[in-house]
Amino acid sequence: MKTHTLVIAGFALLTSTLVQAQDSIVGTWTTKSRKVLTGPGFYNPVDDRLIEPELTGISYSFTADGWYEEAYYRAISNPTNPNCPSGIMQWQHGTYTLPGNGSIFLQPIEVDGRQLISTPCRYDNSVYERYHQPEFIKSYSVETDKFHNVPRLNLFQFDGAPQQPLYLAYNPPQMLPTQTLNPTAAPSATSKAKRDEPQIAMHNDAPLNKNAIIQPTEPLNADKIWWAGISLVAVGSALYMLPSKKQIS
């Protein structure tokens, strides 16, 4: 009887610990710019379009019953040509679990994730495609930020590298519905969008056209150009060496 009581007490303590840990990350968290937030302001599932924020940033939202949503808007530097950076927007949602070792595992809904990549110095159009990437957060901590005096969420990636600090913006969280938003049998389709219109509008029955992805121009083949030049020189030399006919006066 005593052992049974200890087991129940231990299970209750473990459950309480997990609930407290889960509740500690509940809400919508965002980076310092506060311009990137999950919810309908970042992704419109009805028109299937990503909405470009004013500034770059990251946002995560967590519910108490195991659902999450994330929004990324990042600039990618170009060391070889600093005047030609790229931009990337990513959105996913799905479920998350807390294994109990201080980590978080994020499992997105495969067909719902979206990604928009803009490389203005290389392509005239942006590439819009489905995106699916499970995430493993090695560890996290929640504390009160001493400067802003608000709750701060610290996330450490799979290799232990820290992400940007996230600050609590909403509790309860600001999120889109947690069920599958755009069910489809073709999860790998892609499309393109005009750069000045990153909010792509597509039909929900076939939201992305895989035949519309931008393909880079095939580079010139130097060997073909060389042999073509040699052939032209040979033909020209042969014609030059032919005897000319004398005109009859």
mmCIF file of C-alpha atoms in Angstrom:
data_model
loop_
_atom_site.group_PDB
_atom_site.id
_atom_site.type_symbol
_atom_site.label_atom_id
_atom_site.label_comp_id
_atom_site.label_asym_id
_atom_site.label_seq_id
_atom_site.Cartn_x
_atom_site.Cartn_y
_atom_site.Cartn_z
ATOM 1 C CA MET A 1 0.000 0.000 0.000
ATOM 2 C CA LYS A 2 2.847 2.310 0.904
ATOM 3 C CA THR A 3 4.594 1.594 -2.401
ATOM 4 C CA HIS A 4 1.377 2.235 -4.311
ATOM 5 C CA THR A 5 0.987 5.575 -2.541
ATOM 6 C CA LEU A 6 4.572 6.550 -3.393
ATOM 7 C CA VAL A 7 4.014 5.680 -7.075
ATOM 8 C CA ILE A 8 0.887 7.818 -7.212
ATOM 9 C CA ALA A 9 2.666 10.681 -5.466
ATOM 10 C CA GLY A 10 5.604 10.423 -7.855
ATOM 11 C CA PHE A 11 3.335 10.381 -10.898
ATOM 12 C CA ALA A 12 1.442 13.414 -9.603
ATOM 13 C CA LEU A 13 4.705 15.267 -9.021
ATOM 14 C CA LEU A 14 5.963 14.419 -12.517
ATOM 15 C CA THR A 15 2.664 15.498 -14.106
ATOM 16 C CA SER A 16 2.697 18.730 -12.128
ATOM 17 C CA THR A 17 6.281 19.432 -13.199
ATOM 18 C CA LEU A 18 5.496 18.840 -16.872
ATOM 19 C CA VAL A 19 2.387 21.017 -16.735
ATOM 20 C CA GLN A 20 4.314 23.821 -15.040
ATOM 21 C CA ALA A 21 7.088 23.559 -17.640
ATOM 22 C CA GLN A 22 4.540 23.562 -20.440
ATOM 23 C CA ASP A 23 2.603 26.491 -19.004
ATOM 24 C CA SER A 24 5.830 28.486 -18.706
ATOM 25 C CA ILE A 25 6.174 28.729 -22.496
ATOM 26 C CA VAL A 26 2.471 29.291 -23.261
ATOM 27 C CA GLY A 27 1.852 32.481 -25.223
ATOM 28 C CA THR A 28 3.117 34.321 -28.288
ATOM 29 C CA TRP A 29 6.798 35.212 -28.157
ATOM 30 C CA THR A 30 8.639 37.522 -30.527
ATOM 31 C CA THR A 31 12.062 39.058 -31.029
ATOM 32 C CA LYS A 32 12.975 42.618 -30.157
ATOM 33 C CA SER A 33 11.540 44.256 -33.282
ATOM 34 C CA ARG A 34 8.015 43.018 -32.316
ATOM 35 C CA LYS A 35 7.080 43.253 -36.003
ATOM 36 C CA VAL A 36 7.001 39.503 -36.657
ATOM 37 C CA LEU A 37 4.095 37.756 -34.913
ATOM 38 C CA THR A 38 2.347 34.468 -35.542
ATOM 39 C CA GLY A 39 -1.283 34.516 -36.593
ATOM 40 C CA PRO A 40 -3.236 35.969 -39.521
ATOM 41 C CA GLY A 41 -0.961 39.021 -39.756
ATOM 42 C CA PHE A 42 1.868 36.831 -41.079
ATOM 43 C CA TYR A 43 0.102 34.097 -43.052
ATOM 44 C CA ASN A 44 -3.323 34.197 -44.703
ATOM 45 C CA PRO A 45 -4.435 30.577 -45.194
ATOM 46 C CA VAL A 46 -7.576 31.543 -47.136
ATOM 47 C CA ASP A 47 -5.667 33.256 -49.953
ATOM 48 C CA ASP A 48 -2.540 31.175 -49.244
ATOM 49 C CA ARG A 49 -0.194 34.127 -48.958
ATOM 50 C CA LEU A 50 2.622 35.273 -46.698
ATOM 51 C CA ILE A 51 2.455 38.896 -45.570
ATOM 52 C CA GLU A 52 5.783 40.698 -45.400
ATOM 53 C CA PRO A 53 6.397 42.468 -42.036
ATOM 54 C CA GLU A 54 8.065 45.849 -41.718
ATOM 55 C CA LEU A 55 11.181 44.410 -40.058
ATOM 56 C CA THR A 56 12.850 41.015 -39.751
ATOM 57 C CA GLY A 57 12.328 38.824 -36.721
ATOM 58 C CA ILE A 58 11.140 35.508 -35.277
ATOM 59 C CA SER A 59 7.973 34.524 -33.441
ATOM 60 C CA TYR A 60 6.831 31.348 -31.681
ATOM 61 C CA SER A 61 3.461 30.603 -30.114
ATOM 62 C CA PHE A 62 2.644 27.731 -27.768
ATOM 63 C CA THR A 63 -0.666 26.535 -26.344
ATOM 64 C CA ALA A 64 -1.137 24.662 -23.092
ATOM 65 C CA ASP A 65 -2.465 21.583 -24.915
ATOM 66 C CA GLY A 66 0.586 20.967 -27.131
ATOM 67 C CA TRP A 67 0.131 23.106 -30.276
ATOM 68 C CA TYR A 68 2.627 25.580 -31.669
ATOM 69 C CA GLU A 69 3.081 28.046 -34.526
ATOM 70 C CA GLU A 70 6.186 29.808 -35.810
ATOM 71 C CA ALA A 71 6.947 32.724 -38.125
ATOM 72 C CA TYR A 72 10.385 33.634 -39.491
ATOM 73 C CA TYR A 73 11.430 36.656 -41.524
ATOM 74 C CA ARG A 74 15.174 36.862 -42.048
ATOM 75 C CA ALA A 75 17.720 38.617 -44.213
ATOM 76 C CA ILE A 76 20.571 36.493 -45.602
ATOM 77 C CA SER A 77 23.842 38.331 -46.202
ATOM 78 C CA ASN A 78 25.895 37.879 -49.371
ATOM 79 C CA PRO A 79 29.617 38.066 -48.510
ATOM 80 C CA THR A 80 30.684 38.044 -52.176
ATOM 81 C CA ASN A 81 28.294 40.869 -53.041
ATOM 82 C CA PRO A 82 27.114 42.812 -49.949
ATOM 83 C CA ASN A 83 24.682 44.838 -52.073
ATOM 84 C CA CYS A 84 22.715 41.707 -52.962
ATOM 85 C CA PRO A 85 21.275 40.180 -49.766
ATOM 86 C CA SER A 86 18.436 37.668 -49.902
ATOM 87 C CA GLY A 87 15.269 37.507 -47.843
ATOM 88 C CA ILE A 88 13.393 34.469 -46.548
ATOM 89 C CA MET A 89 9.986 34.050 -44.912
ATOM 90 C CA GLN A 90 8.902 30.791 -43.281
ATOM 91 C CA TRP A 91 5.705 29.728 -41.536
ATOM 92 C CA GLN A 92 4.807 26.429 -39.864
ATOM 93 C CA HIS A 93 2.432 25.093 -37.240
ATOM 94 C CA GLY A 94 1.796 21.739 -35.621
ATOM 95 C CA THR A 95 2.359 20.003 -32.300
ATOM 96 C CA TYR A 96 5.144 20.173 -29.755
ATOM 97 C CA THR A 97 6.266 17.842 -27.001
ATOM 98 C CA LEU A 98 8.385 18.261 -23.884
ATOM 99 C CA PRO A 99 10.373 15.034 -23.412
ATOM 100 C CA GLY A 100 11.182 16.025 -19.823
ATOM 101 C CA ASN A 101 14.906 16.619 -20.317
ATOM 102 C CA GLY A 102 14.570 20.375 -20.848
ATOM 103 C CA SER A 103 14.196 20.146 -24.632
ATOM 104 C CA ILE A 104 11.320 20.852 -27.031
ATOM 105 C CA PHE A 105 10.453 18.862 -30.138
ATOM 106 C CA LEU A 106 8.371 20.610 -32.813
ATOM 107 C CA GLN A 107 6.493 18.470 -35.344
ATOM 108 C CA PRO A 108 4.843 20.629 -38.048
ATOM 109 C CA ILE A 109 1.834 19.708 -40.163
ATOM 110 C CA GLU A 110 3.583 18.675 -43.364
ATOM 111 C CA VAL A 111 1.264 20.156 -45.993
ATOM 112 C CA ASP A 112 0.714 23.515 -44.276
ATOM 113 C CA GLY A 113 4.240 24.956 -44.044
ATOM 114 C CA ARG A 114 5.169 27.794 -46.414
ATOM 115 C CA GLN A 115 8.432 29.427 -47.498
ATOM 116 C CA LEU A 116 9.141 32.494 -49.639
ATOM 117 C CA ILE A 117 12.703 33.161 -50.850
ATOM 118 C CA SER A 118 13.664 36.441 -52.500
ATOM 119 C CA THR A 119 16.996 36.872 -54.318
ATOM 120 C CA PRO A 120 16.597 40.192 -56.197
ATOM 121 C CA CYS A 121 20.065 40.202 -57.781
ATOM 122 C CA ARG A 122 19.598 36.746 -59.268
ATOM 123 C CA TYR A 123 15.919 36.362 -60.161
ATOM 124 C CA ASP A 124 13.161 38.810 -61.027
ATOM 125 C CA ASN A 125 10.635 36.701 -59.125
ATOM 126 C CA SER A 126 10.572 35.222 -55.647
ATOM 127 C CA VAL A 127 10.168 31.471 -55.103
ATOM 128 C CA TYR A 128 7.147 30.433 -53.010
ATOM 129 C CA GLU A 129 6.982 26.804 -51.937
ATOM 130 C CA ARG A 130 5.756 24.361 -49.342
ATOM 131 C CA TYR A 131 8.067 24.010 -46.363
ATOM 132 C CA HIS A 132 8.325 21.206 -43.805
ATOM 133 C CA GLN A 133 11.081 21.065 -41.204
ATOM 134 C CA PRO A 134 10.732 19.401 -37.786
ATOM 135 C CA GLU A 135 12.787 21.168 -35.127
ATOM 136 C CA PHE A 136 14.643 20.043 -32.045
ATOM 137 C CA ILE A 137 15.278 22.702 -29.420
ATOM 138 C CA LYS A 138 17.974 21.312 -27.161
ATOM 139 C CA SER A 139 17.039 23.438 -24.156
ATOM 140 C CA TYR A 140 15.056 26.492 -23.149
ATOM 141 C CA SER A 141 14.569 28.788 -20.181
ATOM 142 C CA VAL A 142 12.022 31.405 -19.174
ATOM 143 C CA GLU A 143 13.017 34.405 -17.067
ATOM 144 C CA THR A 144 12.102 38.023 -16.481
ATOM 145 C CA ASP A 145 14.209 40.276 -18.675
ATOM 146 C CA LYS A 146 16.020 42.760 -16.445
ATOM 147 C CA PHE A 147 15.999 45.543 -19.024
ATOM 148 C CA HIS A 148 12.471 45.231 -20.481
ATOM 149 C CA ASN A 149 10.907 43.789 -17.307
ATOM 150 C CA VAL A 150 8.843 41.276 -19.304
ATOM 151 C CA PRO A 151 9.025 37.460 -19.557
ATOM 152 C CA ARG A 152 11.796 36.320 -21.894
ATOM 153 C CA LEU A 153 12.096 32.936 -23.596
ATOM 154 C CA ASN A 154 15.605 31.703 -24.356
ATOM 155 C CA LEU A 155 15.826 28.921 -26.951
ATOM 156 C CA PHE A 156 18.943 26.889 -27.733
ATOM 157 C CA GLN A 157 19.147 25.065 -31.060
ATOM 158 C CA PHE A 158 19.927 21.360 -31.566
ATOM 159 C CA ASP A 159 23.663 22.092 -31.276
ATOM 160 C CA GLY A 160 23.286 24.293 -28.203
ATOM 161 C CA ALA A 161 23.679 27.585 -30.104
ATOM 162 C CA PRO A 162 21.384 30.320 -28.692
ATOM 163 C CA GLN A 163 18.658 31.897 -30.796
ATOM 164 C CA GLN A 164 17.631 35.510 -30.482
ATOM 165 C CA PRO A 165 15.828 36.178 -27.179
ATOM 166 C CA LEU A 166 12.026 36.098 -27.470
ATOM 167 C CA TYR A 167 9.758 38.348 -25.412
ATOM 168 C CA LEU A 168 6.186 37.608 -24.408
ATOM 169 C CA ALA A 169 3.745 39.524 -26.624
ATOM 170 C CA TYR A 170 0.388 37.777 -25.990
ATOM 171 C CA ASN A 171 -1.011 35.340 -23.461
ATOM 172 C CA PRO A 172 -3.177 33.532 -24.464
ATOM 173 C CA PRO A 173 -1.265 33.142 -27.723
ATOM 174 C CA GLN A 174 -2.188 34.756 -31.045
ATOM 175 C CA MET A 175 -2.420 31.870 -33.500
ATOM 176 C CA LEU A 176 -4.262 30.549 -36.525
ATOM 177 C CA PRO A 177 -6.514 27.466 -36.090
ATOM 178 C CA THR A 178 -4.464 24.440 -35.087
ATOM 179 C CA GLN A 179 -5.984 21.963 -37.548
ATOM 180 C CA THR A 180 -4.682 21.326 -41.078
ATOM 181 C CA LEU A 181 -5.464 24.498 -43.041
ATOM 182 C CA ASN A 182 -4.680 23.503 -46.624
ATOM 183 C CA PRO A 183 -5.031 19.731 -47.041
ATOM 184 C CA THR A 184 -3.673 18.503 -50.350
ATOM 185 C CA ALA A 185 -2.219 15.384 -51.925
ATOM 186 C CA ALA A 186 0.715 17.309 -53.423
ATOM 187 C CA PRO A 187 2.881 18.600 -50.555
ATOM 188 C CA SER A 188 5.954 19.427 -52.673
ATOM 189 C CA ALA A 189 4.541 21.955 -55.152
ATOM 190 C CA THR A 190 6.195 25.323 -55.691
ATOM 191 C CA SER A 191 5.385 28.617 -57.337
ATOM 192 C CA LYS A 192 6.785 32.048 -58.080
ATOM 193 C CA ALA A 193 5.699 35.537 -57.112
ATOM 194 C CA LYS A 194 6.460 39.087 -58.135
ATOM 195 C CA ARG A 195 8.979 40.654 -55.770
ATOM 196 C CA ASP A 196 6.807 43.699 -55.075
ATOM 197 C CA GLU A 197 3.896 41.397 -54.238
ATOM 198 C CA PRO A 198 5.184 38.802 -51.729
ATOM 199 C CA GLN A 199 1.611 38.126 -50.553
ATOM 200 C CA ILE A 200 0.873 35.463 -53.136
ATOM 201 C CA ALA A 201 -2.771 34.622 -53.719
ATOM 202 C CA MET A 202 -3.507 31.083 -54.888
ATOM 203 C CA HIS A 203 -6.512 28.775 -55.077
ATOM 204 C CA ASN A 204 -6.815 26.407 -52.133
ATOM 205 C CA ASP A 205 -7.531 23.334 -54.253
ATOM 206 C CA ALA A 206 -4.112 23.678 -55.930
ATOM 207 C CA PRO A 207 -2.373 26.416 -53.955
ATOM 208 C CA LEU A 208 1.067 26.059 -55.526
ATOM 209 C CA ASN A 209 2.023 25.327 -59.124
ATOM 210 C CA LYS A 210 5.083 23.104 -59.247
ATOM 211 C CA ASN A 211 5.635 23.922 -62.940
ATOM 212 C CA ALA A 212 6.065 27.603 -62.200
ATOM 213 C CA ILE A 213 9.265 27.390 -60.167
ATOM 214 C CA ILE A 214 12.041 29.590 -61.500
ATOM 215 C CA GLN A 215 14.833 27.699 -63.203
ATOM 216 C CA PRO A 216 18.237 29.404 -63.565
ATOM 217 C CA THR A 217 19.467 30.083 -67.074
ATOM 218 C CA GLU A 218 21.764 27.329 -68.343
ATOM 219 C CA PRO A 219 25.371 28.610 -68.401
ATOM 220 C CA LEU A 220 27.228 28.876 -71.720
ATOM 221 C CA ASN A 221 29.259 25.813 -72.637
ATOM 222 C CA ALA A 222 32.838 26.972 -73.359
ATOM 223 C CA ASP A 223 33.782 23.744 -75.120
ATOM 224 C CA LYS A 224 30.899 24.094 -77.587
ATOM 225 C CA ILE A 225 31.849 27.712 -78.330
ATOM 226 C CA TRP A 226 35.525 26.717 -78.885
ATOM 227 C CA TRP A 227 34.781 23.929 -81.357
ATOM 228 C CA ALA A 228 32.231 26.038 -83.168
ATOM 229 C CA GLY A 229 34.885 28.723 -83.630
ATOM 230 C CA ILE A 230 37.434 26.164 -84.906
ATOM 231 C CA SER A 231 34.875 24.822 -87.404
ATOM 232 C CA LEU A 232 34.143 28.289 -88.757
ATOM 233 C CA VAL A 233 37.860 29.056 -89.161
ATOM 234 C CA ALA A 234 38.400 25.758 -91.004
ATOM 235 C CA VAL A 235 35.516 26.399 -93.374
ATOM 236 C CA GLY A 236 36.722 29.954 -94.017
ATOM 237 C CA SER A 237 40.274 28.760 -94.741
ATOM 238 C CA ALA A 238 39.059 26.111 -97.194
ATOM 239 C CA LEU A 239 36.962 28.639 -99.095
ATOM 240 C CA TYR A 240 39.895 31.071 -99.226
ATOM 241 C CA MET A 241 42.218 28.431 -100.729
ATOM 242 C CA LEU A 242 39.867 27.491 -103.561
ATOM 243 C CA PRO A 243 41.043 28.822 -106.981
ATOM 244 C CA SER A 244 38.961 31.660 -108.256
ATOM 245 C CA LYS A 245 37.380 31.472 -111.686
ATOM 246 C CA LYS A 246 38.643 33.929 -114.304
ATOM 247 C CA GLN A 247 35.983 36.103 -115.709
ATOM 248 C CA ILE A 248 35.504 35.778 -119.459
ATOM 249 C CA SER A 249 35.824 39.110 -121.172
#
